[in-house]
Tab-separated table of C-alpha atoms in Angstrom:
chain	number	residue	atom	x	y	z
A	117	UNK	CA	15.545	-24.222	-18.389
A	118	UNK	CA	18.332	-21.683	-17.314
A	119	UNK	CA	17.129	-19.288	-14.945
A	120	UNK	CA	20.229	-17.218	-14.736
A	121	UNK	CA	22.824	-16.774	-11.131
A	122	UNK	CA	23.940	-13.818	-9.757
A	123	UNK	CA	27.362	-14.448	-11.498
A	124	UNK	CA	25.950	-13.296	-14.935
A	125	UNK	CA	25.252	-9.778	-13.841
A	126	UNK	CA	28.039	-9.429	-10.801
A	127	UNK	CA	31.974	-9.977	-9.895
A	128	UNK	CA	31.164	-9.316	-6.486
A	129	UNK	CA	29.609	-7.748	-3.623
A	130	UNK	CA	30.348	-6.796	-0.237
A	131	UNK	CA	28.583	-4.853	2.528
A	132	UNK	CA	29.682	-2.924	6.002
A	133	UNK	CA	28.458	-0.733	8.769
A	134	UNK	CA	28.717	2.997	8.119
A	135	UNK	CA	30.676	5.207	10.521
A	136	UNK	CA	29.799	8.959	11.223
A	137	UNK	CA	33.428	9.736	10.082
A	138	UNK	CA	32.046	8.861	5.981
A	139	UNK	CA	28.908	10.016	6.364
A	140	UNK	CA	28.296	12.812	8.902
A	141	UNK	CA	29.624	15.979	7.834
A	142	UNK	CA	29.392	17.161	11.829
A	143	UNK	CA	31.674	14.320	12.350
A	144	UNK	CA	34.287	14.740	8.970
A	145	UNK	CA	34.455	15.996	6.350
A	146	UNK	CA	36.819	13.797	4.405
A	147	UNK	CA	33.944	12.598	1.861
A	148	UNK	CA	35.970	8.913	2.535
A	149	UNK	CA	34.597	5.510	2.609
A	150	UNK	CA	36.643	3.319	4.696
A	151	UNK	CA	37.019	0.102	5.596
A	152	UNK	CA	36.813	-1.261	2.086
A	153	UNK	CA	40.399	-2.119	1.046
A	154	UNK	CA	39.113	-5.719	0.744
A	155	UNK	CA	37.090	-4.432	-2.294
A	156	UNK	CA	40.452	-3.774	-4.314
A	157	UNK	CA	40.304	-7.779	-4.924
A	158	UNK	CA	37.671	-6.337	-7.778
A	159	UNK	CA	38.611	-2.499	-7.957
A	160	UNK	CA	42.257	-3.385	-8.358
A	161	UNK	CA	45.712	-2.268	-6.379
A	162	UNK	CA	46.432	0.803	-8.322
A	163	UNK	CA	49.669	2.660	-7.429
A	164	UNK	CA	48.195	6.308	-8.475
A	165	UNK	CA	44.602	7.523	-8.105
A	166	UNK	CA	42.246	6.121	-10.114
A	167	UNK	CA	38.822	7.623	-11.025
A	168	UNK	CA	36.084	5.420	-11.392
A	169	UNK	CA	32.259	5.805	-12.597
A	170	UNK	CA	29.974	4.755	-9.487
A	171	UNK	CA	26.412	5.116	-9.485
A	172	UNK	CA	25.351	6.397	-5.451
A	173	UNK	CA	21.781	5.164	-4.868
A	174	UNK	CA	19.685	5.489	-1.505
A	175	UNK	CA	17.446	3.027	-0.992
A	176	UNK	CA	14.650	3.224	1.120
A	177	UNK	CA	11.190	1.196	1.691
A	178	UNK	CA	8.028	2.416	-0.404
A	179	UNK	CA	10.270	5.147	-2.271
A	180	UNK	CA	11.702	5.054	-5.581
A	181	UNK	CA	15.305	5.102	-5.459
A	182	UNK	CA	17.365	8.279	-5.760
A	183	UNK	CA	20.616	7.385	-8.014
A	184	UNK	CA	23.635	10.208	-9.234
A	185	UNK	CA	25.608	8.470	-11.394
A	186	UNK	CA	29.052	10.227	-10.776
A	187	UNK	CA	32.191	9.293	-10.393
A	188	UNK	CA	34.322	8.021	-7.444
A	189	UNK	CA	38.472	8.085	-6.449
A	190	UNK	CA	39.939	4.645	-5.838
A	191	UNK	CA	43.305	5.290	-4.077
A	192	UNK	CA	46.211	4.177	-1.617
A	193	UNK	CA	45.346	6.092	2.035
A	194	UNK	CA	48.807	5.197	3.061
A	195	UNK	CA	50.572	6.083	0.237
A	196	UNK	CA	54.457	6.829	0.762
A	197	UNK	CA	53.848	5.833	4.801
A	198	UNK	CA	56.485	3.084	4.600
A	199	UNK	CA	55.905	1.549	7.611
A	200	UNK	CA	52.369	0.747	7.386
A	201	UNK	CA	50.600	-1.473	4.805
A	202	UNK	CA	48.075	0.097	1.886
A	203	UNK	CA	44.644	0.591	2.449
A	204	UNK	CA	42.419	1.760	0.002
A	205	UNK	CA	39.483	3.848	0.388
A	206	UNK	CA	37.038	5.405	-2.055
A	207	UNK	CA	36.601	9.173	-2.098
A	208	UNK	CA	33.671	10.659	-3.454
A	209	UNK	CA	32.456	13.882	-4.761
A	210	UNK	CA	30.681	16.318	-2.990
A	211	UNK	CA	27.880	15.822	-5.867
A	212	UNK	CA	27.521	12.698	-4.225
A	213	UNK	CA	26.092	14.556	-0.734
A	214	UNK	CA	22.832	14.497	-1.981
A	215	UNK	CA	22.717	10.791	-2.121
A	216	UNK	CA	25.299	10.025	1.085
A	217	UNK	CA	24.151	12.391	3.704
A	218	UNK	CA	20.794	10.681	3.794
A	219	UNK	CA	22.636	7.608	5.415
A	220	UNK	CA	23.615	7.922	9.522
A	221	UNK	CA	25.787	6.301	11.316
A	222	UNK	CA	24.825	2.934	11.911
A	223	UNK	CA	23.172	2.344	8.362
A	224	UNK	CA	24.184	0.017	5.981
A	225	UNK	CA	26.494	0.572	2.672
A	226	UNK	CA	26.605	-2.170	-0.297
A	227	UNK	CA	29.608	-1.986	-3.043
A	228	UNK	CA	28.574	-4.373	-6.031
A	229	UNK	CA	30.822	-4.559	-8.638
A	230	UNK	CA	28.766	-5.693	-11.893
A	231	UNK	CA	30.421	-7.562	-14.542
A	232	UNK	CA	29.767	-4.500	-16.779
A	233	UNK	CA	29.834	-0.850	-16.272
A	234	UNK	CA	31.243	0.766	-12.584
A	235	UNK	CA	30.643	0.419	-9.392
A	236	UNK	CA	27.162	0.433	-7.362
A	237	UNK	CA	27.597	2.173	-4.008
A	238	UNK	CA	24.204	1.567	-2.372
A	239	UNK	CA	22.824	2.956	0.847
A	240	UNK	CA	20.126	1.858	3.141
A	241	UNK	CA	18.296	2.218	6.902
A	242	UNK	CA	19.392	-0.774	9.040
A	243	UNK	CA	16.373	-2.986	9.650
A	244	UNK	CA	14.916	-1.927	6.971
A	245	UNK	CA	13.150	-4.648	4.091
A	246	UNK	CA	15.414	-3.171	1.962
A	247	UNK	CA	18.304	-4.340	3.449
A	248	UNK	CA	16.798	-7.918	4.746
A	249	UNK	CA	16.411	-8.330	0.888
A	250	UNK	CA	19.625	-7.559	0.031
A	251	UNK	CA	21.455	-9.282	2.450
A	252	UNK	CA	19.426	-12.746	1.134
A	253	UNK	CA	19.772	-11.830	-2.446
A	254	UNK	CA	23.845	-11.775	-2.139
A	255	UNK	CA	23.782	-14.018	0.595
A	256	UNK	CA	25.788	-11.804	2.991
A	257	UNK	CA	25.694	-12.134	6.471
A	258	UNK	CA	24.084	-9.159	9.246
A	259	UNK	CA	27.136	-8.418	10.428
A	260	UNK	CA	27.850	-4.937	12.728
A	261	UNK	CA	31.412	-5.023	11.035
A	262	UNK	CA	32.405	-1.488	9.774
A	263	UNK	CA	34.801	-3.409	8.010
A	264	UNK	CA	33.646	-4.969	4.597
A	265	UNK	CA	32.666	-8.255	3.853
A	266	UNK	CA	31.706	-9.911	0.618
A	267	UNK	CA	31.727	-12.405	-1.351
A	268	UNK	CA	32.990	-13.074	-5.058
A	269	UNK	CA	31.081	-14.207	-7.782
A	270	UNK	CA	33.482	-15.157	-10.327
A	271	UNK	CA	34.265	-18.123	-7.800
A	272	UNK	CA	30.681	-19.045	-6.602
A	273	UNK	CA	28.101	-18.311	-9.113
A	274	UNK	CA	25.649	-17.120	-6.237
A	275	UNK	CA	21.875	-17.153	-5.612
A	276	UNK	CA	19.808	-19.235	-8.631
A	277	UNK	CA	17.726	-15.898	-9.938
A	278	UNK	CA	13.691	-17.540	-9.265
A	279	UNK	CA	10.957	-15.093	-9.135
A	280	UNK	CA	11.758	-13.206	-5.660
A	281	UNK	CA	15.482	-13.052	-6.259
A	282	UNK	CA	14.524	-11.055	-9.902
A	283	UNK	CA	11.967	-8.577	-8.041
A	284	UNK	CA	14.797	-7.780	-5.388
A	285	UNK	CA	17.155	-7.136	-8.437
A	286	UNK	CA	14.502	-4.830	-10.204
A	287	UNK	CA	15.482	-2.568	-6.825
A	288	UNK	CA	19.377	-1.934	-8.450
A	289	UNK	CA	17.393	-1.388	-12.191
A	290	UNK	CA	18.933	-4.952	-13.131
A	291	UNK	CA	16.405	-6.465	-15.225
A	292	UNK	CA	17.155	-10.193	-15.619
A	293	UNK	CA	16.322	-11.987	-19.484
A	294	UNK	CA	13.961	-14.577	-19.122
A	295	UNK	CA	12.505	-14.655	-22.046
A	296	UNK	CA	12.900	-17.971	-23.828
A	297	UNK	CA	13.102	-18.901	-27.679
A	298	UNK	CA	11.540	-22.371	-26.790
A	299	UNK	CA	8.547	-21.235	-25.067
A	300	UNK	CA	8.010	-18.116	-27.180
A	301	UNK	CA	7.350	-21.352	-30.264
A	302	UNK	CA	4.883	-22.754	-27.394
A	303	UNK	CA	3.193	-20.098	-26.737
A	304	UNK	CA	2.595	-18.724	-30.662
A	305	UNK	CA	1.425	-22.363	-31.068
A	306	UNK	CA	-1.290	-22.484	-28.168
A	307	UNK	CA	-2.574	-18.645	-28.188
A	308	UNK	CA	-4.376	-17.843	-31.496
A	309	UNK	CA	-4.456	-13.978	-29.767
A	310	UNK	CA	-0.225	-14.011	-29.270
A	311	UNK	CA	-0.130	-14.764	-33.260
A	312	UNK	CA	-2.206	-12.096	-33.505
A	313	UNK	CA	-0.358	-9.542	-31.545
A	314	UNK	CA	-1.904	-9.779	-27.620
A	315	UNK	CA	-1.786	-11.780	-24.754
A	316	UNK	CA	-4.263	-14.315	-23.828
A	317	UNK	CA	-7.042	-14.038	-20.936
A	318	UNK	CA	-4.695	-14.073	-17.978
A	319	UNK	CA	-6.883	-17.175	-16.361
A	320	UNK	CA	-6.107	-19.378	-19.527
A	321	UNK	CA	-2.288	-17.956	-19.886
A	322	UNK	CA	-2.086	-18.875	-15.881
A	323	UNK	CA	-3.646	-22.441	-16.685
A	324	UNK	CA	-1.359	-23.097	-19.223
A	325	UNK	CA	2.024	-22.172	-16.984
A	326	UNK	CA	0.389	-24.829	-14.407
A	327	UNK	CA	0.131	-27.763	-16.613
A	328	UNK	CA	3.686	-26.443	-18.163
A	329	UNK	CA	4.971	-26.607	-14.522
A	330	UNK	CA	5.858	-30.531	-14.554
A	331	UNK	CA	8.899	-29.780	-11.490
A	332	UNK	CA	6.595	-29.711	-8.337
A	333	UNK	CA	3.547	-32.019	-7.171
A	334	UNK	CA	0.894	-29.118	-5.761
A	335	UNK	CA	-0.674	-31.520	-3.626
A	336	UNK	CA	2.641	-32.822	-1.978
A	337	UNK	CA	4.077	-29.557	-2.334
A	338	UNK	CA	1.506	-26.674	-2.568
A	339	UNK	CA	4.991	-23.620	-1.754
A	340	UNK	CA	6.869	-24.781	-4.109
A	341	UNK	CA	4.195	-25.231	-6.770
A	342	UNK	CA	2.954	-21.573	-6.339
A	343	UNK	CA	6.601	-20.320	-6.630
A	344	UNK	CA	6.936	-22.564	-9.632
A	345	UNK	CA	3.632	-21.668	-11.799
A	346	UNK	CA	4.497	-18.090	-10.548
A	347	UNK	CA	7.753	-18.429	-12.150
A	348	UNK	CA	6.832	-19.882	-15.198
A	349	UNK	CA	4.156	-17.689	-16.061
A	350	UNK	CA	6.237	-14.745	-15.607
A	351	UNK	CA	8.770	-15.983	-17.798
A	352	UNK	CA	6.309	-16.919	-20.226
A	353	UNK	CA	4.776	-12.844	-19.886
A	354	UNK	CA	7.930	-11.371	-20.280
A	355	UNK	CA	8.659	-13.935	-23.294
A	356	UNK	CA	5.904	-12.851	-25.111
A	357	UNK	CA	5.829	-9.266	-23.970
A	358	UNK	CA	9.510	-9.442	-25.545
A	359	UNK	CA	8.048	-10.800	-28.652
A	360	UNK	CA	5.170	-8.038	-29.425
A	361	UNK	CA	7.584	-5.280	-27.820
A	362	UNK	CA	10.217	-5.922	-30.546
A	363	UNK	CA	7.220	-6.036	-33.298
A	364	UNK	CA	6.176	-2.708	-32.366
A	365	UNK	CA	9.604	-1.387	-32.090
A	366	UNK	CA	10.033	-2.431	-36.076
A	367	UNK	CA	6.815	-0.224	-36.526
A	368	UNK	CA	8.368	2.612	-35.321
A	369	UNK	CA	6.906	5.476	-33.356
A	370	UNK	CA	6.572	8.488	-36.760
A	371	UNK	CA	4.018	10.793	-37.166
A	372	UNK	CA	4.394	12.613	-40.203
A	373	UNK	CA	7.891	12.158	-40.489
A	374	UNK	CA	8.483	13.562	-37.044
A	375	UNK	CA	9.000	11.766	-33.374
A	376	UNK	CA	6.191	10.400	-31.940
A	377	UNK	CA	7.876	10.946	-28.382
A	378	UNK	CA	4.239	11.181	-26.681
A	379	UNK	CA	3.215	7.622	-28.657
A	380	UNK	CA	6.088	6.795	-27.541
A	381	UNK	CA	6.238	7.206	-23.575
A	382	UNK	CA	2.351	6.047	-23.660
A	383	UNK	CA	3.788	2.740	-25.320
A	384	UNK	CA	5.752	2.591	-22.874
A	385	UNK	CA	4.130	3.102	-19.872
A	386	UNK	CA	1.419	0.449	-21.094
A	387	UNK	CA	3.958	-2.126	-20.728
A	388	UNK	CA	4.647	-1.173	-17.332
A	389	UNK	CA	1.242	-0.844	-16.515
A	390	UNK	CA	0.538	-4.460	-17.819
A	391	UNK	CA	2.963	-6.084	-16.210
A	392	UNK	CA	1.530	-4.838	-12.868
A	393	UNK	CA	-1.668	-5.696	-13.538
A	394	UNK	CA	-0.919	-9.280	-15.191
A	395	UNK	CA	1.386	-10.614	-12.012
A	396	UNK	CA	-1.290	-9.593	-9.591
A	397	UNK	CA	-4.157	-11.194	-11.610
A	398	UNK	CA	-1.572	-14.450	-11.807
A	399	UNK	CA	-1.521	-14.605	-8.746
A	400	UNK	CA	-4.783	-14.801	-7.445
A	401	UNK	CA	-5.651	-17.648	-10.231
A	402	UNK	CA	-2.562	-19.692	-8.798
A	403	UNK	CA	-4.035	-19.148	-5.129
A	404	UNK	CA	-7.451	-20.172	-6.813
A	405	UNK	CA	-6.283	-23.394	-8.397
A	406	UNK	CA	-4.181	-24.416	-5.294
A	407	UNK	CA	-7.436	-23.630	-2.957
A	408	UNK	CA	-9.235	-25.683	-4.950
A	409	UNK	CA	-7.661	-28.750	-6.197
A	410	UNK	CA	-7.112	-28.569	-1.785
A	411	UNK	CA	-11.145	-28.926	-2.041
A	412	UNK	CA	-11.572	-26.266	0.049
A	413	UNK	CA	-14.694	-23.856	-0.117
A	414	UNK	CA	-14.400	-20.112	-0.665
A	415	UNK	CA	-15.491	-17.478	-2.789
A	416	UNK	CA	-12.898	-15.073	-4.576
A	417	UNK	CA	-13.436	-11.166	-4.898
A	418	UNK	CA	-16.377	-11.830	-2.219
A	419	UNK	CA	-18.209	-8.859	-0.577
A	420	UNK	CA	-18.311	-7.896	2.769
A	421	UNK	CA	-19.216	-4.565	4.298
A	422	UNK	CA	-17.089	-2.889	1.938
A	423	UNK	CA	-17.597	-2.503	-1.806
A	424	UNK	CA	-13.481	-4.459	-2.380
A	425	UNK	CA	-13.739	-6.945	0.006
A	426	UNK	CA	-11.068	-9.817	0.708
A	427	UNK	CA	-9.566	-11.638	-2.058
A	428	UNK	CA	-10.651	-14.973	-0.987
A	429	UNK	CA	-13.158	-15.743	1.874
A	430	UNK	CA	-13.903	-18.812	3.441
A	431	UNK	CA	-16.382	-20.786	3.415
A	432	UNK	CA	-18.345	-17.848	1.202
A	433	UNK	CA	-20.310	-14.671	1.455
A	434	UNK	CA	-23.543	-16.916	2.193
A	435	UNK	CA	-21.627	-17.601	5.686
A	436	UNK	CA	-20.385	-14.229	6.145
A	437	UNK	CA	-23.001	-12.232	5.477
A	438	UNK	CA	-25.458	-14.305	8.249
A	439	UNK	CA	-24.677	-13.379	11.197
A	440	UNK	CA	-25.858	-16.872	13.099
A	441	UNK	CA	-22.651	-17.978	11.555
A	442	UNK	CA	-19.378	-17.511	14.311
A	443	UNK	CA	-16.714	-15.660	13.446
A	444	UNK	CA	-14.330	-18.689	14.336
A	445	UNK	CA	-15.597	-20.189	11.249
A	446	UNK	CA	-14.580	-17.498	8.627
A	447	UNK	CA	-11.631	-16.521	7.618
A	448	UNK	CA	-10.307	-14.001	5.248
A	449	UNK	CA	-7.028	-14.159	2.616
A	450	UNK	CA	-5.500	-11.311	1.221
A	451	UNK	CA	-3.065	-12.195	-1.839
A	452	UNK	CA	0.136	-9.412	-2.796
A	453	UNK	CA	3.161	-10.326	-5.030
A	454	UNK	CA	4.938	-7.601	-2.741
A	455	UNK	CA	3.702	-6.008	0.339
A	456	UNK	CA	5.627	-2.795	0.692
A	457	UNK	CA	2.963	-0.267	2.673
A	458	UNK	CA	0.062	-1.370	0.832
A	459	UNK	CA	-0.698	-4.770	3.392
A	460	UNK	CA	-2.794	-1.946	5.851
A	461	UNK	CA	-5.393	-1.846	3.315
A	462	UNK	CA	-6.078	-5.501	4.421
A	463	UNK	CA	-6.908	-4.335	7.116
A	464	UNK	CA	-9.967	-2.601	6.159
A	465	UNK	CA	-11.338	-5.597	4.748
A	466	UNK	CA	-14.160	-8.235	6.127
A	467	UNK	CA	-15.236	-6.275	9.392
A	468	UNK	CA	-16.524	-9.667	11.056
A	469	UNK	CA	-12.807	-10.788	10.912
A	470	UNK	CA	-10.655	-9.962	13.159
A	471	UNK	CA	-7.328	-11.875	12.735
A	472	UNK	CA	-6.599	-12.176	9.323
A	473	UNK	CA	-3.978	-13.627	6.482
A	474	UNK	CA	-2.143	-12.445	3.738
A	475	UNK	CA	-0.409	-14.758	1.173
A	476	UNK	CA	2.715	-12.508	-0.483
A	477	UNK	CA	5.778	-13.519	-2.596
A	478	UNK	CA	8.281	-10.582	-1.261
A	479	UNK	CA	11.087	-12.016	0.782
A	480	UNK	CA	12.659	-10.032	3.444
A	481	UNK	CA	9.982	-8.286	4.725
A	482	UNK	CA	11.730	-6.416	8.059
A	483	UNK	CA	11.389	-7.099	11.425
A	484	UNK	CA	9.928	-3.543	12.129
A	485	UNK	CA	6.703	-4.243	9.789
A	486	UNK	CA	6.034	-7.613	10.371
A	487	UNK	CA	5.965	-6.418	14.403
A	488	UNK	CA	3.118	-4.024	13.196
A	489	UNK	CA	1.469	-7.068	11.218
A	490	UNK	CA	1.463	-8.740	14.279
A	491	UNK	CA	0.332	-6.243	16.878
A	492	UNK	CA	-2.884	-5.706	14.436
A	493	UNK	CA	-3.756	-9.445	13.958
A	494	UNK	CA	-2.750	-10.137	10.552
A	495	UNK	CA	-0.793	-13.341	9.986
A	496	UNK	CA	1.324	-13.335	7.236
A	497	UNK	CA	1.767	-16.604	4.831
A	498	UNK	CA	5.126	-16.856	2.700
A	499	UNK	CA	6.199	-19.619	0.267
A	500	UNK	CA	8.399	-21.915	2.755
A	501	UNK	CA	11.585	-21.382	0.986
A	502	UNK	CA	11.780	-17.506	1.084
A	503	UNK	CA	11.151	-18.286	5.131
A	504	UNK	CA	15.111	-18.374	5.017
A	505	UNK	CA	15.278	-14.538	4.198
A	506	UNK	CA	13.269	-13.477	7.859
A	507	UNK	CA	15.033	-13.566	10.846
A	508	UNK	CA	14.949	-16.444	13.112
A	509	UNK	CA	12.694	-14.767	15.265
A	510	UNK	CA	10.348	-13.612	11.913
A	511	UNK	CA	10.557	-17.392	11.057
A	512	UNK	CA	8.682	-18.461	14.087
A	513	UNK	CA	5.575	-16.224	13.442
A	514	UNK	CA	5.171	-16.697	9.563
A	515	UNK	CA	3.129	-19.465	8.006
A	516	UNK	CA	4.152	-21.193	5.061
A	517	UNK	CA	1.604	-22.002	2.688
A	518	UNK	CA	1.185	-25.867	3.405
A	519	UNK	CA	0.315	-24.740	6.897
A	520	UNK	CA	-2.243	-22.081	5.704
A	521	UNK	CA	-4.136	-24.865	4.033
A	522	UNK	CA	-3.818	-27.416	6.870
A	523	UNK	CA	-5.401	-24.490	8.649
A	524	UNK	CA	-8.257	-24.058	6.658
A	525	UNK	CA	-8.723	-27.535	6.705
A	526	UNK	CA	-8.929	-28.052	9.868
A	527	UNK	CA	-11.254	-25.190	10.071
A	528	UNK	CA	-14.092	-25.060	6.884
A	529	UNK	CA	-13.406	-28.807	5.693
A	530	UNK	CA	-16.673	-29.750	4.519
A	531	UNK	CA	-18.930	-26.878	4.605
C-alpha cells in the first residue's frame, strides 16, 4: 500500500538562520530575505523582477498558525554590478510585517516550494517543537548557517509520509490522501454500520486495523506494531470518513431552496470533532491490546484521587487505592497522539505516583519541554523510530516502547 513521499506534495525545501538585517526593522528596513540565491534552483534565474504568490506563516507551539497569503519579489540584488556575480533575494511586502516581525534574529525561516501553487515562507522560534519537527520531516540539518540549505525533491523523493510525518504536515494545511479504494471494499464488507452510513464502535474498527496489520510481529516488535495499527486505522478512518463525507456532499446542504451555511459549518465541524475524538480513543485500545497480549496487569480509565485518573494503571485500582501497597509497585501511563501543552495535566493524575510515563506519537518534541518533563518526574515513552527526530541528548532520556514494557515487567509481572 502507497503511503505517499514528500515528493508528491514538494520540489523542494530549504531552511536558514534569520539575520536582524530581514527581520528587525531597528536594524533595516529593506523588507529583504537574503541568503537564499540557492533557492533560484526552484524559483528560477529571472533577468527582470518577478512577482510571485507566497503564503508568510508564523509558526509557533500550542497556537494556530497565522498565514497572509500575499505576494513576494524574486529578483537579481546585483543587477547591472558587472563585476560581481547575481544573487537573488526575495523582497516582501510590508503586508507581510504582520507575519515577519514576529521572527528575531536568530529564529529560523523555511522556503518550501510545493509542486503546486507558490511559495511557503515559514517562520519559527529556534528550539522550538515546531522547528525539531520540521527539520525531521524534510530531513534538513540544525545548521546556524544564515545561508540556505535544502534539499530537492524532484531528485530524492524524501521522507515515506507514516502517521507522524502526516500530523507534522497538517502544521503547513497539507492534508495527505490516504484514503484507499481497496480498503474502503473491506471495510463496507465487514461493518454492517459503514453500509449504513456510520462508523463502527472504535474498539471493533481498532481490532480490525490490528489483525489487518500483517507487516510487524507485536510481540517481537511492540514500536513498530503501535505505529503500524496506528497507521492503518487512520487510513482506514479517513477512508471511510471520505466515503460518507462525499455521500453527504451529494445530499446537499438546502433548506427551502436557500443555503444551509449553518448545516453546513456544523457538518463540518463534526468531522473535525470526530476525528479528534476517534485517534485518541485508537489509541488507547492499541496501548490496551499491546499491554495485554504483554500479559501484563492494569486497569484502563482507573480512579485515583481524582474523578479522570490515569489512562492505564498498574497493577489496578485494588493496589492503588490500599495504602499497605508501596508506591514502588505502581505505576501510572498517560497515552497522547500529540503532546503540545496538554502533557501537565498528567501531572495531576494518581497522587501516590510520583514519577510517571506518558506514551505519545508526536515526534520532535523540543529540548526546552522535555527539560520541564524531566525536572517534574515524568518520563516520556516514544515509538523507537521517531527517537531519530530528538536530539542526541533527548535520545538518551526517552524510552521507547519495548523498554516501557520490559519495565513493567520487571516491575508488576505476576501480580
Amino acid at each position: 500500500m502507497k503511503k505517499g513521499e514528500l515528493s508528491d506534495y514538494f520540489q523542494g525545501v530549504g531552511t536558514k538562520i534569520l539575520k536582524g538585517t530581514e527581520v528587525d526593522p531597528t536594524v533595516s528596513n529593506g523588507h529583504e530575505l537574503q541568503g537564499v540565491d540557492d533557492f533560484r534552483a526552484f524559483l528560477g534565474t529571472p533577468s527582470e523582477k518577478v512577482k510571485i504568490p507566497v503564503s508568510y506563516v508564523w509558526l509557533e507551539d500550542d497556537a494556530e498558525p497565522s498565514v497572509l497569503a500575499l505576494q513576494g519579489t524574486w529578483y537579481d540584488s546585483r543587477k547591472g554590478k558587472s563585476h560581481r556575480g547575481p544573487e537573488y533575494r526575495l523582497y516582501y511586502p510590508a503586508a507581510a510585517e504582520e507575519v515577519i516581525f514576529r521572527a528575531r534574529a536568530g529564529d529560523r525561516l523555511f522556503l518550501c516550494q510545493p509542486k503546486d501553487g507558490g511559495l511557503l515562507a515559514l517562520f519559527c522560534r529556534r528550539q522550538s517543537t515546531v522547528e525539531r519537527q520540521l527539520l525531521w520531516l524534510f530531513g534538513l540539518n540544525d545548521t546556524e548557517s544564515t545561508d540556505i540549505t535544502q534539499v530537492d525533491f524532484r531528485d530524492d523523493a524524501g521522507r515515506p509520509l507514516g502517521l507522524a510525518a502526516r500530523h507534522v504536515l497538517e502544521l503547513l494545511n497539507v492534508e495527505v490522501d490516504t484514503a484507499d479504494d481497496d480498503l474502503l471494499e473491506r471495510l463496507l464488507k465487514k461493518f454492517s454500520q459503514a453500509r449504513e452510513g456510520t462508523f463502527p464502535p472504535t474498539s471493533k474498527f481498532s481490532e480490525f486495523a490490528r489483525n489487518a496489520a500483517t507487516d510487524t510481529d507485536a510481540l517481537e516488535d511492540p514500536d513498530g506494531a503501535l505505529l503500524s495499527w496506528m497507521d492503518l486505522e487512520e487510513r482506514m478512518f479517513m477512508t471511510l470518513e471520505r466515503h460518507f463525507v462525499a455521500q453527504r456532499l451529494r445530499q446537499g446542504f438546502m433548506i427551502d431552496d436557500e443555503a444551509d451555511v449553518e448545516g453546513f459549518i456544523s457538518y463540518s465541524l463534526s468531522v473535525q470533532n470526530r476525528r479528534k475524538s476517534r485517534a485518541g480513543w485508537a489509541f488507547g485500545n492499541h496501548i490496551d491490546a499491546l499491554l495485554t497480549l504483554h500479559a501484563l496487569p492494569f486497569k484502563r480509565e482507573a480512579k485515583t484521587e481524582k474523578r479522570n485518573g490515569p489512562d492505564f494503571l498498574f497493577p489496578g485500582e485494588e493496589q492503588y487505592h490500599d495504602s499497605s501497597w508501596p508506591e514502588t509497585k505502581l505505576t501510572m501511563l498517560a497515552a497522547k497522539t500529540t503532546c503540545k501543552d496538554r502533557w501537565r495535566q498528567v501531572l495531576a493524575e494518581a497522587d501516590r505516583i510520583s514519577n510517571k510515563h506518558l506514551l505519545t506519537l508526536e515526534p520532535g518534541i523540543s529540548p526546552t519541554q522535555t527539560g520541564e518533563m524531566r525536572r517534574a518526574n515524568l518520563q516520556l515513552v516514544v515509538p523507537q523510530s521517531l527517537h531519530q527526530s530528538y536530539t542526541a541528548e533527548q535520545q538518551g532520556e526517552i524510552m521507547g516502547v519495548n523498554a516501557l514494557l520490559e519495565m513493567l515487567r520487571a516491575r508488576h509481572a505476576g501480580e
